[in-house]
Coordinates of C-alpha atoms and ligand atoms in Angstrom, one line a residue:
X1 CA 81.6 4.3 42.8
X2 CA 82.8 0.9 44.1
X3 CA 80.2 -1.8 44.0
X4 CA 79.2 -4.1 46.9
X5 CA 79.3 -7.9 46.5
X6 CA 75.5 -7.8 45.5
X7 CA 76.3 -5.5 42.6
X8 CA 74.6 -2.3 43.8
X9 CA 76.8 0.8 44.3
X10 CA 77.6 2.4 47.6
X11 CA 75.6 5.4 46.5
X12 CA 72.6 3.2 45.8
X13 CA 72.8 1.8 49.3
X14 CA 73.2 5.1 50.9
X15 CA 70.2 6.5 49.0
X16 CA 68.1 3.5 50.0
X17 CA 69.0 3.9 53.6
X18 CA 68.1 7.7 53.6
X19 CA 64.9 7.0 51.7
X20 CA 63.6 4.8 54.5
X21 CA 62.9 8.0 56.4
X22 CA 59.6 9.6 55.5
X23 CA 57.5 12.5 56.8
X24 CA 55.7 10.0 59.1
X25 CA 58.6 7.7 59.9
X26 CA 61.3 9.8 61.3
X27 CA 62.8 7.4 63.9
X28 CA 63.9 3.8 63.3
X29 CA 66.2 1.2 64.6
X30 CA 69.2 0.1 62.4
X31 CA 67.5 -3.3 61.9
X32 CA 64.3 -1.6 60.6
X33 CA 66.4 0.6 58.3
X34 CA 68.1 -2.5 56.9
X35 CA 64.9 -4.4 56.3
X36 CA 63.2 -1.4 54.6
X37 CA 66.3 -0.7 52.5
X38 CA 66.6 -4.4 51.5
X39 CA 70.1 -4.6 53.0
X40 CA 71.7 -7.5 55.0
X41 CA 71.8 -6.7 58.7
X42 CA 75.6 -6.4 58.8
X43 CA 75.7 -3.9 55.9
X44 CA 72.8 -1.9 57.4
X45 CA 74.6 -1.6 60.8
X46 CA 77.9 -0.7 59.1
X47 CA 76.4 2.0 56.8
X48 CA 74.2 3.4 59.6
X49 CA 77.3 3.5 61.9
X50 CA 79.3 5.4 59.3
X51 CA 76.5 7.9 58.6
X52 CA 76.2 8.5 62.4
X53 CA 79.9 9.0 62.6
X54 CA 79.7 11.6 59.8
X55 CA 76.8 13.3 61.5
X56 CA 74.4 12.7 58.6
X57 CA 72.3 10.4 60.9
X58 CA 71.9 10.8 64.7
X59 CA 71.4 8.1 67.4
X60 CA 69.2 9.0 70.4
X61 CA 69.5 7.7 74.0
X62 CA 67.6 4.5 73.1
X63 CA 70.0 3.9 70.1
X64 CA 67.2 4.7 67.6
X65 CA 68.2 6.6 64.5
X66 CA 67.0 9.8 63.0
X67 CA 68.1 12.2 60.3
X68 CA 71.0 14.4 61.5
X69 CA 71.0 18.2 61.6
X70 CA 74.2 18.0 59.5
X71 CA 72.3 16.4 56.7
X72 CA 69.6 19.1 56.9
X73 CA 72.3 21.7 56.9
X74 CA 74.1 20.4 53.9
X75 CA 70.9 19.8 51.9
X76 CA 69.4 23.2 52.8
X77 CA 72.5 25.4 52.5
X78 CA 72.6 26.2 48.8
X79 CA 69.4 24.8 47.4
X80 CA 67.1 26.5 45.0
X81 CA 64.2 25.4 47.3
X82 CA 65.7 27.5 50.1
X83 CA 65.8 30.6 47.9
X84 CA 62.2 30.1 46.8
X85 CA 61.1 29.5 50.4
X86 CA 62.8 32.7 51.6
X87 CA 61.3 34.7 48.8
X88 CA 57.9 33.3 49.6
X89 CA 57.8 33.6 53.4
X90 CA 56.5 37.2 53.7
X91 CA 53.8 36.6 51.2
X92 CA 52.8 33.3 52.8
X93 CA 52.5 35.0 56.1
X94 CA 50.3 37.7 54.6
X95 CA 48.0 35.2 52.9
X96 CA 47.8 33.1 56.0
X97 CA 47.0 36.1 58.3
X98 CA 44.2 37.2 55.9
X99 CA 42.6 33.9 54.9
X100 CA 43.3 32.3 58.3
X101 CA 43.6 28.8 56.8
X102 CA 46.5 26.6 55.9
X103 CA 48.9 28.3 53.4
X104 CA 51.5 26.3 51.5
X105 CA 54.2 26.4 48.9
X106 CA 55.0 23.4 46.6
X107 CA 57.4 22.6 43.8
X108 CA 57.5 19.8 41.2
X109 CA 59.7 16.9 42.2
X110 CA 59.8 13.5 40.5
X111 CA 56.2 13.8 39.2
X112 CA 54.7 14.8 42.5
X113 CA 54.1 18.1 44.4
X114 CA 56.7 18.5 47.1
X115 CA 55.8 20.9 49.9
X116 CA 58.5 23.3 51.0
X117 CA 56.5 25.2 53.6
X118 CA 53.1 25.2 55.3
X119 CA 51.7 27.8 57.7
X120 CA 48.7 27.0 59.8
X121 CA 46.7 29.0 62.3
X122 CA 45.2 27.3 65.4
X123 CA 41.7 26.2 64.5
X124 CA 42.5 25.8 60.7
X125 CA 40.6 22.9 59.1
X126 CA 41.9 19.5 58.1
X127 CA 45.1 19.3 56.0
X128 CA 47.1 16.2 55.0
X129 CA 50.0 18.2 53.7
X130 CA 53.4 17.9 55.5
X131 CA 56.5 20.0 55.0
X132 CA 58.8 17.9 52.9
X133 CA 55.8 15.7 52.2
X134 CA 54.4 15.0 48.7
X135 CA 50.9 14.9 47.1
X136 CA 49.9 13.5 43.7
X137 CA 49.8 16.0 40.9
X138 CA 46.3 15.0 39.6
X139 CA 44.6 15.1 43.1
X140 CA 45.8 18.3 44.7
X141 CA 45.3 22.0 43.7
X142 CA 49.1 22.6 43.9
X143 CA 49.7 19.5 41.8
X144 CA 47.2 20.6 39.2
X145 CA 48.9 24.0 38.9
X146 CA 52.3 22.5 38.5
X147 CA 51.0 20.0 36.0
X148 CA 49.0 22.5 34.0
X149 CA 51.9 24.9 33.6
X150 CA 54.5 22.1 33.4
X151 CA 56.2 20.6 30.4
X152 CA 54.2 18.8 27.7
X153 CA 56.1 15.6 28.3
X154 CA 55.2 15.6 32.0
X155 CA 51.6 16.1 31.2
X156 CA 51.5 13.3 28.7
X157 CA 53.3 11.0 31.1
X158 CA 50.8 11.7 33.9
X159 CA 47.8 11.4 31.6
X160 CA 49.1 8.1 30.2
X161 CA 49.5 6.5 33.7
X162 CA 46.7 5.3 36.0
X163 CA 45.2 8.1 38.0
X164 CA 44.7 6.7 41.5
X165 CA 41.4 7.5 43.2
X166 CA 41.7 9.0 46.7
X167 CA 38.1 10.2 47.1
X168 CA 34.9 10.0 45.1
X169 CA 35.8 13.5 43.7
X170 CA 39.3 12.6 42.5
X171 CA 39.7 13.0 38.7
X172 CA 40.6 9.5 37.5
X173 CA 39.7 9.9 33.8
X174 CA 42.5 11.2 31.6
X175 CA 40.1 13.1 29.3
X176 CA 38.5 14.9 32.3
X177 CA 42.0 15.7 33.6
X178 CA 43.1 17.1 30.3
X179 CA 40.1 19.4 30.3
X180 CA 40.8 20.4 33.9
X181 CA 44.4 21.3 33.0
X182 CA 43.1 23.5 30.1
X183 CA 40.7 25.2 32.6
X184 CA 43.6 25.8 35.1
X185 CA 45.7 27.4 32.4
X186 CA 42.7 29.6 31.2
X187 CA 41.7 30.7 34.7
X188 CA 45.2 31.0 36.1
X189 CA 44.3 29.0 39.2
X190 CA 43.2 25.5 40.3
X191 CA 40.3 24.6 42.6
X192 CA 40.3 21.0 43.9
X193 CA 37.1 20.4 45.9
X194 CA 37.4 17.2 47.8
X195 CA 39.9 15.7 45.4
X196 CA 42.3 14.4 48.1
X197 CA 40.1 14.5 51.2
X198 CA 36.4 15.1 51.1
X199 CA 36.2 17.8 53.8
X200 CA 38.6 20.3 52.1
X201 CA 39.0 22.3 49.0
X202 CA 42.5 23.2 47.8
X203 CA 43.0 26.4 45.9
X204 CA 46.3 27.1 44.2
X205 CA 48.0 29.7 41.9
X206 CA 51.2 29.5 39.9
X207 CA 54.3 31.4 40.9
X208 CA 56.8 32.5 38.1
X209 CA 60.5 33.2 38.3
X210 CA 62.4 36.0 36.6
X211 CA 62.2 34.1 33.3
X212 CA 58.4 33.7 33.5
X213 CA 58.7 29.9 34.2
X214 CA 56.2 28.5 36.7
X215 CA 58.5 27.3 39.5
X216 CA 56.0 26.8 42.4
X217 CA 52.4 26.7 43.5
X218 CA 51.0 28.8 46.3
X219 CA 47.9 27.3 47.8
X220 CA 45.4 27.4 50.7
X221 CA 43.3 24.6 52.0
X222 CA 39.8 25.7 52.7
X223 CA 36.9 23.9 54.4
X224 CA 34.9 22.2 51.7
X225 CA 32.0 24.7 51.6
X226 CA 34.0 27.9 52.1
X227 CA 33.8 30.2 49.0
X228 CA 37.1 30.4 47.2
X229 CA 36.8 33.9 45.8
X230 CA 38.3 35.8 48.8
X231 CA 41.1 33.3 49.1
X232 CA 41.9 33.7 45.4
X233 CA 42.3 37.4 45.7
X234 CA 44.8 36.9 48.5
X235 CA 46.6 34.1 46.7
X236 CA 47.1 36.3 43.6
X237 CA 48.3 39.3 45.7
X238 CA 50.7 36.8 47.5
X239 CA 52.0 35.3 44.3
X240 CA 52.8 38.8 42.9
X241 CA 54.8 39.5 45.9
X242 CA 56.8 36.3 45.6
X243 CA 57.3 36.9 41.8
X244 CA 58.6 40.4 42.5
X245 CA 61.0 39.0 45.0
X246 CA 62.2 36.4 42.4
X247 CA 62.7 39.2 39.8
X248 CA 59.6 38.5 37.6
X249 CA 58.0 41.6 36.1
X250 CA 54.5 41.2 34.7
Ligands
PHB1 C1 44.9 20.6 47.8 O1 45.9 21.3 47.5 O2 44.1 20.3 46.9 C2 44.8 20.0 49.1 C3 45.9 19.8 49.9 C4 45.8 19.3 51.2 C5 44.5 19.0 51.7 C6 43.4 19.2 50.9 C7 43.5 19.7 49.6 O3 44.4 18.5 52.9

């Protein structure tokens, strides 16, 4: 790909522009995009203009920019994530209607848990998860499942890096995290009481594809003092439904 005068490729610049959008920052001006992407104003306006013309970004009446439906369409059309989400939806609805708390599906993405779907009932407790948002592996129940059943290299990379503290309950000691991961593998589920916000307990189970590889985590977010037993029964029933839809036979 041709390089700009500053040496970074056009693809680098496009990715930097798109990455300025986050789950909580969905609308920006072209100038804000340029500043956050580290691009000169003229380049930012040109790239944004081209992306708007291609339909990948959209401009509203106040000339502010948001991600275009065309980008969503292209990204979603043939992705593995869509297949997984579709296989999981009936089971997620079942879990959500029985547990009556937030129910979510996450995959591993760039050393974090990326949430593909979240179902919530009115009156469910607190939850910081967003669809297409991410949580750290060491501090969420889904993350712990994805890490515990993930590749050895991933585990060693996470265990070797600092483990940021999010609450007083977050595991920040690598020896403690190593023991927790062994426990998650032995039990077949993860319970994370107050690890990411003090008022909630995350409970997650692994989901396997037809080859038996763990490809996702199915989880619920309970109020901190709720018992996790009933939720675990529903999570395991739900994950078996998803695994059957994905072709896994246990
Ligand atoms: C978790 O999976 O541990 C979790 C996720 C979101 C929350 C709380 C806990 O808000």
